[in-house]
Amino acid sequence: MNESEADVYPINTQITEEVDAEDLSIATYESEKINCVDANVESDKDEVNGENILGKVFDTTDDAYAFYNDYAFVHGFGIRIHTTCKNKGTNEPYRKTLVCDKEGFKREDGNTSSGHEKKRRREVRIGCKAMLRISKRKDGKWFVDLFDDTHNHELSITPTKVMKHRSHAKFHRTMECKSLMVQLNQSGLKPSQIKKTINAMKTLNEPDVTSKQCVDVLSEQRKHNRGRKFYGLIKHLQDKALVDNDQYYVVDLCSDGCPRNIFWADGRSRDDFTKFGDVVVFDVTYMTNKFKMPFAPFTGVNHHGQSILFCGALLENEKEETFVWLFEHFLKCMFSKYPNAIITDQDKAMGNAIKKVFPNARHRFCAWHIKKHELEHLRPYISRYSDFQESYKEWVMSDTIEEFETMWEVIRDKYKLENNCWITDMYNQRIHWAKAFLKDIFLAGMTTSGRSESIDSFFDDFVNSSTMLNDFLVQYDKAVVSRRAAEEDEDFKTMNSRPVLSSIHPIEAIAGECYTRKVFEIFKKEWIEATNNLTHETLSKSTEEIKYRVGQLNVDKKYWRIVSFCLLKKMHVTCSCAKYETCGILCKHILYVMKKRHVDTLPSHYILPQWTLNARYKVGKHSIGLEEMNNKNGVSAYTLWCVRSNFNKVIEQAKDSPSEIENVNNILIKLLQ
């Protein structure tokens, strides 16, 4: 830059990323521009005033921060770090912007999907333009290349008031004060009690400590301790990997190298996902350790309808970027096999992450959480309108999309629903929860994260809010072993017993032979209902199809179901209740029609493998990623996985028999020759 020229620098308010010819991440500032004199001249003056600040040189960014903070103290305001620009290749910082602590405006959260309005604190940021920017020179030193001392607010007059700004309140950051806070917290004191204790002990010259400062110090200490405990957890996973070659785990690190998120799955769990991973329940509401990190299990159901764990994670927070990181590693762990459906609560950050990582998966909101919010948000309408509850229920339970949309217009106009009310918000998200929009997706009988909640109650016997991180995975493994033992018990009961039939009809007999014990009991209930309690009327008949309306005599016909029976060679039958499509078990309405039409067999295409013993011991077709299916350079990772899985099963089944183990060994020796 020529010394005689004045360059035009824009004030920093909004940053967008650009890439220059040297592949540097350049910050482009979009706002009004001011004229600044040449900033490439070093100044030797150290006085804390507004003169000769442009061009001032510092050895480190900390020195620059200390200088600007001292300047701010003298002039009556506080500061904070606003942006840091880094080289994309080396990740080294080359520019940093410090601003008045009243710069910018508070971000709007916008997450009201849960129905709760957060209490908003008074505004602190009011768009102040005061700032100082430093850039790195070729010799490694830093210089001020942009400075603006324009404030849009009154400055603090007295030192006691200036000290209350966060950047000047240094007492609570001293090692002595921090250590005392930690000791008091370990003794069971809350931040408010710690504040009172320290303020009673300090000298008159030292500023008061606030509860917020106590919380910040304790959070920092907890993060430090969490990092140390994480290494015990990682050591446990490393030890397991020595005996489980198929185990997968990954640790996400902070910029300072401290672990913040961890994800894991053992070989058996990964195998479970290839068989039962069409539907996944994901929930982060369960706290299982003293560091208050959410435990995030991915769960599903096995061939007995029991809850099973696919994998787990401990997360630092519940932000969108954290969920994206987690879901991406979930896909890597599971050989790029996408779940067909995923059930979660209505968390906005989680929903955004699902759209990014699982774009083709159907996202279903947990019905239990919706019911919970209904109790709160519908109460005013129920008290105001005597028939509102019945109308609302009829709308929610609409059988078709057309009925749902028609009923929405009725209740919206009749009950004067505001555009910003919870019900309107739920209507806008209808594809994620309304029955009429979810009839075509298999959910394995799950509509709530209650599956995950049952997992939570199961873990209560092993982990709790005081469980240390280094002990968490040990207890987690014990819980998983117990869960798998319950599955083995059901396998044995299914294979070691015969079903008790309610009739001599071959359809029920076939179901009893094919389904697992517990699933057959569900089918049997539908069969008994079909045999004893239903009737029908014929709606239409053609050479290709007959339509029936099926229901109970004592029930209004508007609640009866429409069954379509195809008359072509291959039997095809559907019902408007969509039980088979969503649960994988034929409903009583279809079974009634099959019996009336003298069908004496249960077609194989209506026996879902998910609910048979074959689901555990055979590998079927799965939604494998294209990179796995189209591997032209050799055997795909998924195929290798299936072979390894089958080999492990052979070893497991033969381990208690010396003769069988010897036979297996002889076969392997022949293959290796």
XYZ file of C-alpha atoms in Angstrom:
673
model
C 0.000 0.000 0.000
C 1.298 3.468 -0.858
C 1.679 5.759 2.151
C 0.031 8.637 0.299
C -3.078 6.704 -0.521
C -6.077 6.056 1.706
C -7.714 2.667 1.305
C -11.418 2.067 1.769
C -12.143 -0.627 4.392
C -15.650 -1.802 5.166
C -16.899 -2.067 8.737
C -17.294 -5.679 9.850
C -20.937 -6.693 10.356
C -21.565 -9.725 8.181
C -19.073 -12.226 6.862
C -19.169 -14.400 3.767
C -16.427 -16.790 2.693
C -14.474 -16.368 -0.549
C -11.311 -18.062 -1.836
C -8.452 -16.092 -3.371
C -5.759 -17.343 -5.738
C -3.625 -18.601 -2.815
C -6.535 -20.699 -1.439
C -6.960 -18.442 1.569
C -10.299 -18.044 3.289
C -10.889 -14.318 2.834
C -13.472 -12.517 4.930
C -15.657 -10.229 2.816
C -17.480 -7.609 4.848
C -20.848 -6.324 3.667
C -21.710 -2.981 5.194
C -21.013 0.729 4.987
C -17.444 1.739 4.195
C -15.101 4.155 5.944
C -11.832 5.709 4.840
C -8.769 4.627 6.792
C -5.250 5.937 6.428
C -2.399 3.617 5.674
C -2.157 0.904 8.323
C 1.214 -0.538 7.367
C 3.324 1.799 9.467
C 4.562 0.562 12.857
C 4.006 2.841 15.840
C 6.134 2.826 18.994
C 3.592 4.630 21.163
C 2.036 2.500 23.909
C -0.321 5.065 25.399
C -3.873 3.781 25.761
C -5.631 6.379 23.657
C -7.230 6.699 20.258
C -4.196 8.184 18.544
C -1.744 6.181 16.472
C -3.705 2.946 16.861
C -3.801 2.204 13.132
C -0.570 0.453 12.259
C 0.295 -0.478 15.840
C 2.252 -3.775 15.940
C 1.919 -6.669 18.408
C 3.865 -9.885 18.878
C 0.753 -11.995 19.491
C -3.025 -11.770 19.237
C -3.197 -11.928 23.037
C -1.111 -8.756 23.213
C -3.520 -7.043 20.817
C -6.511 -8.187 22.863
C -4.921 -6.916 26.096
C -4.169 -3.546 24.486
C -7.706 -3.056 23.130
C -9.224 -4.253 26.409
C -7.138 -1.713 28.355
C -8.200 0.957 25.875
C -11.838 -0.067 26.356
C -11.481 0.066 30.152
C -10.195 3.644 30.031
C -12.972 4.727 27.655
C -15.846 2.932 29.373
C -16.860 -0.126 27.320
C -16.178 -3.863 27.074
C -14.938 -5.942 24.145
C -15.137 -9.455 22.717
C -13.659 -11.458 19.843
C -15.949 -11.348 16.817
C -14.259 -13.265 13.975
C -11.066 -15.185 13.282
C -10.099 -15.882 9.648
C -7.884 -18.905 8.977
C -5.854 -20.208 6.052
C -7.754 -23.143 4.534
C -4.566 -25.053 3.848
C -2.730 -24.647 7.168
C -5.627 -23.690 9.453
C -3.409 -20.880 10.782
C -5.171 -17.599 11.712
C -4.231 -14.559 9.657
C -6.858 -11.995 10.708
C -8.869 -11.322 13.858
C -11.575 -8.767 14.632
C -12.297 -7.415 18.115
C -15.521 -5.483 18.687
C -17.412 -3.565 21.343
C -19.515 -5.988 23.385
C -22.625 -4.165 22.132
C -21.821 -4.983 18.482
C -24.446 -6.757 16.370
C -27.841 -8.005 17.467
C -29.025 -11.066 19.365
C -29.778 -14.038 17.127
C -33.344 -15.266 17.003
C -33.534 -18.964 17.897
C -36.753 -19.542 15.972
C -37.223 -23.031 17.444
C -40.799 -22.992 18.710
C -41.750 -26.412 17.407
C -41.796 -27.780 20.927
C -44.485 -25.287 21.809
C -42.538 -23.571 24.595
C -41.636 -19.897 24.407
C -38.221 -19.220 25.909
C -37.980 -16.353 28.366
C -35.961 -13.647 26.633
C -33.373 -11.613 28.493
C -32.921 -7.884 27.982
C -31.035 -6.919 24.836
C -27.307 -6.198 25.274
C -26.220 -6.048 21.645
C -27.536 -2.957 19.925
C -25.511 -2.749 16.703
C -22.481 -0.756 17.891
C -19.875 -0.222 15.149
C -16.764 0.203 17.324
C -14.071 -2.319 16.400
C -10.380 -3.067 15.940
C -9.001 -5.475 13.353
C -5.525 -7.007 13.271
C -3.822 -8.876 10.424
C -0.699 -11.017 10.328
C 2.449 -9.762 8.608
C 4.965 -11.918 6.757
C 7.347 -11.707 9.716
C 4.707 -13.299 11.989
C 3.778 -10.144 13.866
C 0.317 -8.591 13.951
C -0.691 -5.031 13.087
C -3.876 -2.979 13.324
C -5.201 -2.485 9.800
C -8.693 -1.244 10.699
C -10.016 0.772 13.639
C -13.370 2.426 14.297
C -14.111 4.218 17.567
C -17.738 5.112 16.826
C -20.188 3.979 19.521
C -23.992 4.257 19.327
C -24.501 4.094 23.104
C -23.420 5.855 26.274
C -20.087 4.776 27.699
C -19.634 3.753 31.339
C -18.390 6.666 33.432
C -17.080 5.135 36.649
C -14.496 2.328 37.039
C -16.917 0.288 39.185
C -19.399 0.187 36.311
C -16.729 -0.534 33.696
C -15.546 -3.508 35.762
C -18.927 -5.156 35.279
C -18.232 -5.679 31.570
C -17.269 -9.307 30.964
C -13.880 -8.530 29.407
C -12.837 -6.516 32.498
C -14.213 -8.797 35.210
C -10.995 -10.718 35.814
C -11.265 -11.666 39.472
C -13.400 -14.753 38.840
C -10.814 -15.979 36.316
C -7.888 -16.055 38.750
C -6.612 -19.527 39.635
C -7.322 -18.987 43.329
C -10.952 -18.055 42.688
C -11.470 -20.858 40.153
C -10.058 -23.466 42.532
C -12.310 -22.253 45.327
C -15.377 -22.399 43.053
C -14.579 -25.990 42.059
C -14.007 -27.058 45.674
C -17.269 -25.489 46.815
C -19.132 -27.140 43.937
C -17.649 -30.535 44.817
C -18.939 -29.961 48.348
C -22.461 -29.731 46.941
C -22.958 -25.957 46.707
C -24.942 -24.466 43.829
C -23.623 -21.500 41.768
C -25.833 -19.043 43.682
C -24.435 -20.337 46.990
C -20.868 -20.265 45.657
C -21.364 -16.637 44.638
C -22.476 -15.630 48.138
C -19.600 -17.489 49.782
C -16.879 -15.969 47.595
C -18.316 -12.457 47.775
C -18.301 -12.706 51.570
C -14.608 -13.677 51.550
C -13.207 -11.222 48.969
C -11.589 -7.859 49.701
C -13.329 -4.542 49.107
C -11.115 -3.821 46.089
C -12.204 -6.966 44.279
C -15.431 -6.946 42.223
C -18.407 -9.127 43.103
C -18.644 -12.550 41.502
C -21.936 -13.332 39.734
C -23.801 -16.636 39.492
C -23.253 -16.575 35.717
C -19.488 -16.342 36.232
C -19.637 -19.314 38.596
C -21.560 -21.320 36.002
C -18.997 -20.436 33.297
C -16.030 -21.470 35.455
C -17.675 -24.735 36.497
C -18.619 -25.519 32.875
C -15.019 -24.961 31.806
C -13.778 -27.214 34.608
C -16.359 -29.877 33.742
C -15.189 -29.817 30.130
C -11.585 -30.280 31.272
C -12.491 -33.173 33.568
C -14.690 -34.686 30.881
C -11.736 -34.726 28.515
C -9.611 -36.649 31.019
C -12.384 -39.171 31.705
C -12.937 -39.590 27.961
C -9.553 -41.242 27.630
C -10.617 -44.051 29.960
C -13.672 -44.561 27.777
C -11.538 -44.621 24.622
C -9.159 -47.116 26.246
C -12.146 -49.394 26.900
C -13.099 -49.268 23.208
C -9.514 -49.958 22.150
C -9.387 -53.018 24.404
C -12.683 -54.292 22.971
C -11.343 -53.867 19.432
C -8.665 -56.466 20.210
C -11.355 -59.158 20.491
C -14.008 -57.643 18.190
C -12.527 -56.827 14.788
C -15.867 -55.492 13.575
C -16.231 -52.857 16.270
C -16.548 -49.259 15.049
C -15.934 -46.107 17.046
C -14.982 -42.518 16.371
C -14.109 -39.563 18.615
C -14.745 -35.921 17.710
C -12.167 -33.482 19.109
C -12.359 -29.790 19.966
C -9.809 -27.389 18.501
C -7.752 -27.795 21.689
C -7.683 -31.576 21.314
C -10.253 -32.260 24.016
C -12.812 -34.993 23.113
C -16.379 -33.698 22.856
C -18.435 -36.363 21.010
C -18.016 -40.113 20.751
C -19.890 -42.720 18.701
C -19.570 -46.506 18.878
C -21.090 -49.809 17.735
C -19.854 -53.348 18.276
C -19.853 -56.033 15.595
C -23.079 -57.705 16.741
C -24.938 -54.375 16.711
C -23.774 -53.617 13.175
C -24.973 -57.059 12.125
C -28.320 -56.361 13.813
C -28.727 -53.204 11.755
C -28.289 -55.079 8.461
C -31.239 -57.266 9.484
C -33.531 -54.956 11.456
C -32.435 -51.450 10.437
C -35.367 -50.484 8.216
C -36.813 -48.417 11.078
C -34.704 -46.507 13.605
C -35.729 -44.657 16.748
C -33.370 -41.854 17.788
C -33.706 -40.069 21.125
C -31.349 -37.791 23.084
C -33.437 -37.087 26.177
C -31.648 -39.543 28.440
C -28.808 -38.240 30.654
C -26.558 -41.045 31.859
C -23.465 -39.433 33.339
C -22.454 -36.755 35.807
C -21.116 -34.519 33.014
C -24.661 -34.048 31.714
C -23.830 -35.304 28.222
C -26.888 -36.583 26.343
C -26.811 -40.304 25.647
C -28.008 -40.797 22.067
C -28.950 -44.414 21.304
C -30.110 -45.633 17.879
C -32.663 -48.364 18.541
C -35.028 -50.622 16.633
C -36.947 -53.872 17.082
C -35.883 -57.445 16.419
C -37.896 -60.435 15.142
C -39.639 -60.759 18.520
C -40.652 -57.096 18.660
C -38.055 -56.492 21.395
C -36.061 -53.271 21.555
C -32.488 -53.634 20.342
C -29.536 -51.254 20.255
C -27.798 -50.537 16.964
C -25.242 -48.077 18.330
C -24.807 -45.273 20.824
C -23.206 -41.869 21.249
C -22.355 -39.343 23.937
C -22.742 -35.779 22.681
C -21.486 -32.406 23.838
C -24.655 -30.595 22.757
C -27.784 -30.903 20.636
C -26.855 -28.511 17.821
C -27.457 -29.217 14.146
C -23.766 -29.578 13.312
C -23.373 -32.146 16.107
C -26.254 -34.228 14.747
C -24.838 -33.995 11.208
C -21.490 -35.297 12.474
C -23.247 -38.146 14.290
C -25.504 -39.180 11.391
C -22.632 -39.146 8.896
C -20.597 -41.507 11.059
C -23.677 -43.643 11.592
C -23.828 -44.159 7.813
C -20.133 -44.994 7.607
C -20.523 -47.481 10.426
C -23.521 -49.170 8.780
C -21.969 -49.547 5.294
C -24.001 -46.644 3.872
C -27.273 -48.485 4.521
C -29.959 -45.844 5.035
C -32.898 -46.455 7.354
C -36.210 -46.296 5.506
C -37.794 -44.444 8.417
C -36.538 -42.644 11.501
C -38.626 -41.681 14.542
C -37.588 -38.714 16.709
C -39.059 -35.887 18.726
C -39.761 -32.502 17.103
C -36.337 -30.979 17.682
C -35.654 -28.542 14.845
C -31.871 -28.996 14.772
C -32.290 -32.763 14.627
C -34.828 -32.470 11.805
C -32.504 -30.287 9.736
C -29.665 -32.786 10.186
C -31.913 -35.669 9.097
C -32.796 -33.794 5.894
C -29.111 -33.334 5.105
C -27.805 -36.815 5.908
C -30.892 -39.037 5.406
C -32.692 -37.185 2.587
C -34.656 -40.253 1.457
C -35.667 -41.499 4.900
C -39.207 -40.834 6.115
C -39.058 -38.748 9.274
C -41.831 -39.504 11.752
C -42.449 -37.439 14.890
C -42.877 -39.319 18.134
C -46.605 -39.649 18.906
C -45.929 -39.644 22.647
C -44.301 -36.205 22.519
C -47.163 -34.866 20.414
C -49.722 -36.163 22.926
C -47.761 -34.484 25.693
C -47.939 -31.105 23.943
C -51.622 -31.583 23.107
C -52.505 -31.563 26.805
C -50.964 -28.124 27.132
C -51.952 -26.423 23.886
C -55.497 -27.726 23.377
C -56.777 -26.838 26.842
C -57.893 -23.264 25.926
C -59.895 -24.521 22.921
C -61.462 -27.403 24.853
C -62.638 -25.029 27.580
C -63.978 -22.543 25.010
C -65.701 -24.959 22.598
C -67.606 -28.000 23.880
C -67.231 -29.959 20.622
C -63.617 -29.042 19.863
C -62.023 -32.205 21.260
C -64.214 -34.478 19.145
C -63.576 -32.432 15.985
C -59.843 -32.368 16.645
C -59.737 -36.149 17.127
C -61.687 -36.718 13.911
C -59.219 -34.499 12.037
C -56.150 -36.265 13.454
C -57.572 -39.737 12.747
C -58.555 -38.962 9.143
C -58.111 -42.028 6.935
C -57.145 -40.228 3.739
C -55.207 -37.109 2.847
C -58.339 -35.624 1.261
C -60.311 -36.097 4.487
C -57.456 -34.621 6.497
C -57.254 -31.467 4.361
C -61.036 -31.012 4.319
C -61.321 -31.394 8.084
C -58.470 -28.929 8.574
C -60.338 -26.213 6.713
C -63.412 -26.937 8.844
C -61.726 -26.718 12.260
C -59.489 -23.815 11.210
C -62.474 -21.653 10.281
C -64.912 -22.940 12.907
C -62.593 -22.486 15.893
C -60.717 -19.427 14.604
C -57.264 -20.946 14.854
C -54.588 -18.258 14.761
C -51.852 -18.509 12.163
C -49.182 -18.717 14.842
C -50.864 -21.209 17.144
C -49.474 -24.648 17.933
C -52.185 -26.450 15.950
C -51.348 -24.473 12.811
C -47.683 -25.257 13.293
C -48.536 -28.956 13.565
C -50.604 -28.737 10.383
C -47.586 -27.306 8.557
C -45.578 -30.355 9.685
C -48.362 -32.865 8.948
C -46.262 -35.178 6.758
C -44.200 -36.084 9.841
C -47.019 -37.246 12.120
C -50.502 -37.402 10.545
C -51.734 -40.960 10.047
C -53.077 -40.259 6.557
C -49.593 -39.283 5.325
C -47.770 -42.280 6.831
C -49.793 -45.245 5.563
C -47.238 -46.303 2.977
C -44.179 -46.651 5.200
C -43.163 -49.649 7.313
C -42.647 -48.588 10.949
C -42.490 -52.054 12.554
C -45.394 -51.111 14.788
C -43.504 -48.165 16.280
C -45.086 -44.717 16.295
C -43.357 -43.283 19.352
C -39.891 -43.058 20.786
C -41.370 -45.148 23.560
C -39.100 -47.858 22.190
C -36.191 -45.643 23.145
C -37.858 -44.827 26.460
C -38.097 -48.550 27.227
C -34.391 -48.759 26.460
C -33.889 -45.906 28.942
C -35.755 -47.723 31.696
C -33.715 -50.811 30.890
C -30.470 -48.849 31.316
C -31.662 -47.521 34.668
C -30.478 -50.801 36.198
C -26.946 -50.140 34.975
C -26.287 -46.395 34.558
C -27.598 -43.183 36.091
C -26.870 -39.453 36.262
C -23.862 -40.018 38.550
C -22.146 -42.620 36.341
C -18.601 -41.563 35.448
C -17.619 -41.523 31.792
C -14.850 -44.083 32.218
C -17.391 -46.492 33.739
C -20.244 -45.727 31.362
C -19.295 -48.105 28.547
C -18.626 -50.953 30.971
C -22.172 -50.604 32.292
C -23.504 -50.073 28.757
C -21.967 -53.376 27.663
C -23.554 -55.152 30.627
C -26.941 -53.758 29.628
C -26.465 -54.886 26.021
C -25.460 -58.394 27.120
C -28.595 -58.590 29.257
C -30.748 -57.411 26.346
C -29.239 -60.009 24.021
C -29.808 -62.717 26.603
C -33.512 -61.804 26.558
C -33.529 -62.248 22.769
C -31.863 -65.650 23.064
C -34.522 -66.663 25.594
C -37.246 -65.767 23.098
C -35.434 -67.638 20.321
C -35.353 -70.729 22.514
C -39.015 -70.413 23.526
C -40.029 -70.080 19.877
C -38.022 -73.112 18.768
C -38.801 -75.218 21.834
C -42.583 -74.822 21.838
C -45.575 -75.151 19.535
C -48.192 -72.419 19.063
C -51.631 -72.846 20.608
C -54.159 -72.287 17.806
C -57.641 -70.846 18.237
C -58.984 -72.695 15.175
C -58.171 -75.474 12.736
C -57.916 -73.083 9.801
C -54.706 -73.547 7.740
C -54.027 -69.785 7.627
C -53.611 -69.652 11.407
C -51.551 -72.857 11.353
C -49.149 -71.430 8.748
C -48.783 -68.219 10.763
C -48.033 -70.239 13.895
C -45.249 -72.100 12.100
C -43.674 -69.024 10.477
C -43.874 -66.236 13.043
C -41.895 -65.968 16.247
C -43.792 -66.681 19.455
C -44.661 -63.100 20.436
C -45.469 -61.949 16.910
C -47.815 -64.896 16.430
C -49.746 -63.782 19.521
C -50.329 -60.429 17.788
C -51.475 -62.205 14.614
C -53.674 -64.549 16.650
C -55.488 -61.600 18.233
C -56.281 -60.233 14.757
C -57.412 -63.687 13.617
C -59.818 -64.111 16.545
C -61.278 -60.643 15.876
C -61.718 -61.557 12.201
C -63.472 -64.793 13.111
C -65.878 -63.562 15.778
C -66.624 -59.852 15.600
C -66.747 -58.623 12.001
C -69.226 -58.376 9.156
C -69.165 -56.777 5.713
C -71.025 -55.254 2.802
C -69.966 -55.350 -0.844
C -69.230 -51.930 -2.319
C -68.266 -52.847 -5.889
C -67.378 -55.827 -8.038
C -65.592 -56.226 -11.364
C -63.686 -58.911 -13.224
C -60.459 -57.724 -11.600
C -61.374 -56.561 -8.100
C -63.998 -56.671 -5.361
C -64.294 -53.954 -2.722
C -65.778 -54.593 0.705
C -66.574 -52.387 3.668
C -65.647 -54.358 6.812
C -66.420 -53.557 10.429
C -68.373 -54.346 13.585
C -72.165 -54.099 13.629
C -72.205 -51.919 16.730
C -69.758 -49.404 15.221
C -70.724 -46.488 12.972
C -70.021 -47.418 9.341
C -67.909 -44.325 8.824
C -65.295 -46.117 10.937
C -65.457 -49.343 8.899
C -62.492 -50.187 6.668
C -62.348 -50.625 2.898
C -60.775 -53.911 1.761
C -59.837 -54.365 -1.906
C -59.458 -57.993 -3.050
C -57.721 -58.562 -6.382
C -59.149 -61.422 -8.492
C -56.084 -61.876 -10.697
C -53.790 -64.922 -10.540
C -51.532 -63.676 -7.721
C -53.577 -62.795 -4.680
C -53.304 -59.153 -3.720
C -55.380 -57.570 -0.980
C -55.216 -54.175 0.730
C -57.043 -52.465 3.582
C -57.584 -48.788 4.312
C -56.294 -49.298 7.878
C -52.820 -50.010 6.366
C -51.806 -52.276 9.243
C -49.823 -54.586 6.980
C -48.011 -51.697 5.268
C -47.038 -50.047 8.577
C -46.686 -53.055 10.918
C -46.006 -55.994 8.613
C -48.867 -58.115 10.009
C -52.176 -58.711 8.218
C -55.105 -56.917 9.833
C -58.372 -58.483 10.982
C -60.233 -56.880 8.047
C -58.078 -58.621 5.430
C -58.128 -61.904 7.347
C -61.936 -61.708 7.504
C -62.200 -61.259 3.727
C -59.682 -64.050 3.044
C -61.685 -66.410 5.220
C -65.005 -65.412 3.591
C -63.507 -66.016 0.148
C -62.296 -69.459 1.274
C -58.605 -68.685 0.951
C -56.886 -71.629 2.657
C -53.264 -70.496 2.639
C -51.197 -67.550 3.817
C -49.263 -66.279 0.772
C -45.521 -66.004 1.389
C -45.482 -62.376 0.271
C -47.647 -61.544 3.302
C -45.224 -63.160 5.758
C -42.704 -60.410 6.494
C -39.222 -61.900 7.176
C -38.766 -59.270 9.927
C -41.091 -61.310 12.162
C -39.589 -64.775 11.588
C -36.553 -66.613 12.973
C -35.067 -66.384 9.481
C -34.600 -62.655 10.056
C -31.842 -63.399 12.564
C -30.144 -66.226 10.704
C -30.428 -65.149 7.070
C -29.337 -62.028 5.243
C -31.997 -60.517 3.012
C -32.074 -57.546 0.680
C -31.145 -54.205 2.185
C -30.908 -50.598 1.071
C -27.159 -50.600 0.592
C -25.426 -47.468 -0.697
C -24.528 -47.342 -4.382
C -20.821 -47.327 -3.624
C -21.267 -50.705 -1.895
C -23.552 -52.293 -4.504
C -21.591 -51.144 -7.558
C -18.102 -52.123 -6.480
C -16.576 -53.261 -9.782
C -13.021 -53.551 -8.456
C -13.697 -56.583 -6.251
C -15.877 -57.930 -3.483
C -17.886 -55.200 -1.766
C -17.434 -54.389 1.916
C -21.021 -55.412 2.527
C -20.512 -58.872 0.993
C -17.390 -59.377 3.091
C -19.370 -58.340 6.123
C -22.081 -60.924 5.420
C -19.497 -63.689 4.976
C -17.756 -62.711 8.206
C -21.087 -62.563 10.011
C -22.031 -66.071 8.873
C -18.594 -67.375 9.818
C -18.948 -65.918 13.320
C -22.318 -67.634 13.678
C -20.763 -70.992 12.745
C -18.071 -70.544 15.399
C -20.639 -69.462 17.978
C -22.869 -72.473 17.330
C -19.992 -74.958 17.345
C -17.951 -73.602 20.252
C -19.453 -75.968 22.847
C -18.885 -79.106 20.770
C -15.282 -80.303 20.260
C -16.308 -82.516 17.343
C -18.123 -79.696 15.519
C -15.226 -77.311 16.081
C -12.879 -79.938 14.655
C -15.107 -80.305 11.579
C -15.137 -76.542 11.058
C -11.377 -76.417 11.410
C -10.907 -79.231 8.869
C -13.102 -77.400 6.362
C -11.061 -74.223 6.812
C -7.792 -76.097 6.377
C -9.037 -77.533 3.071
C -10.069 -74.056 1.891
C -6.642 -72.662 2.735
C -4.758 -75.372 0.835
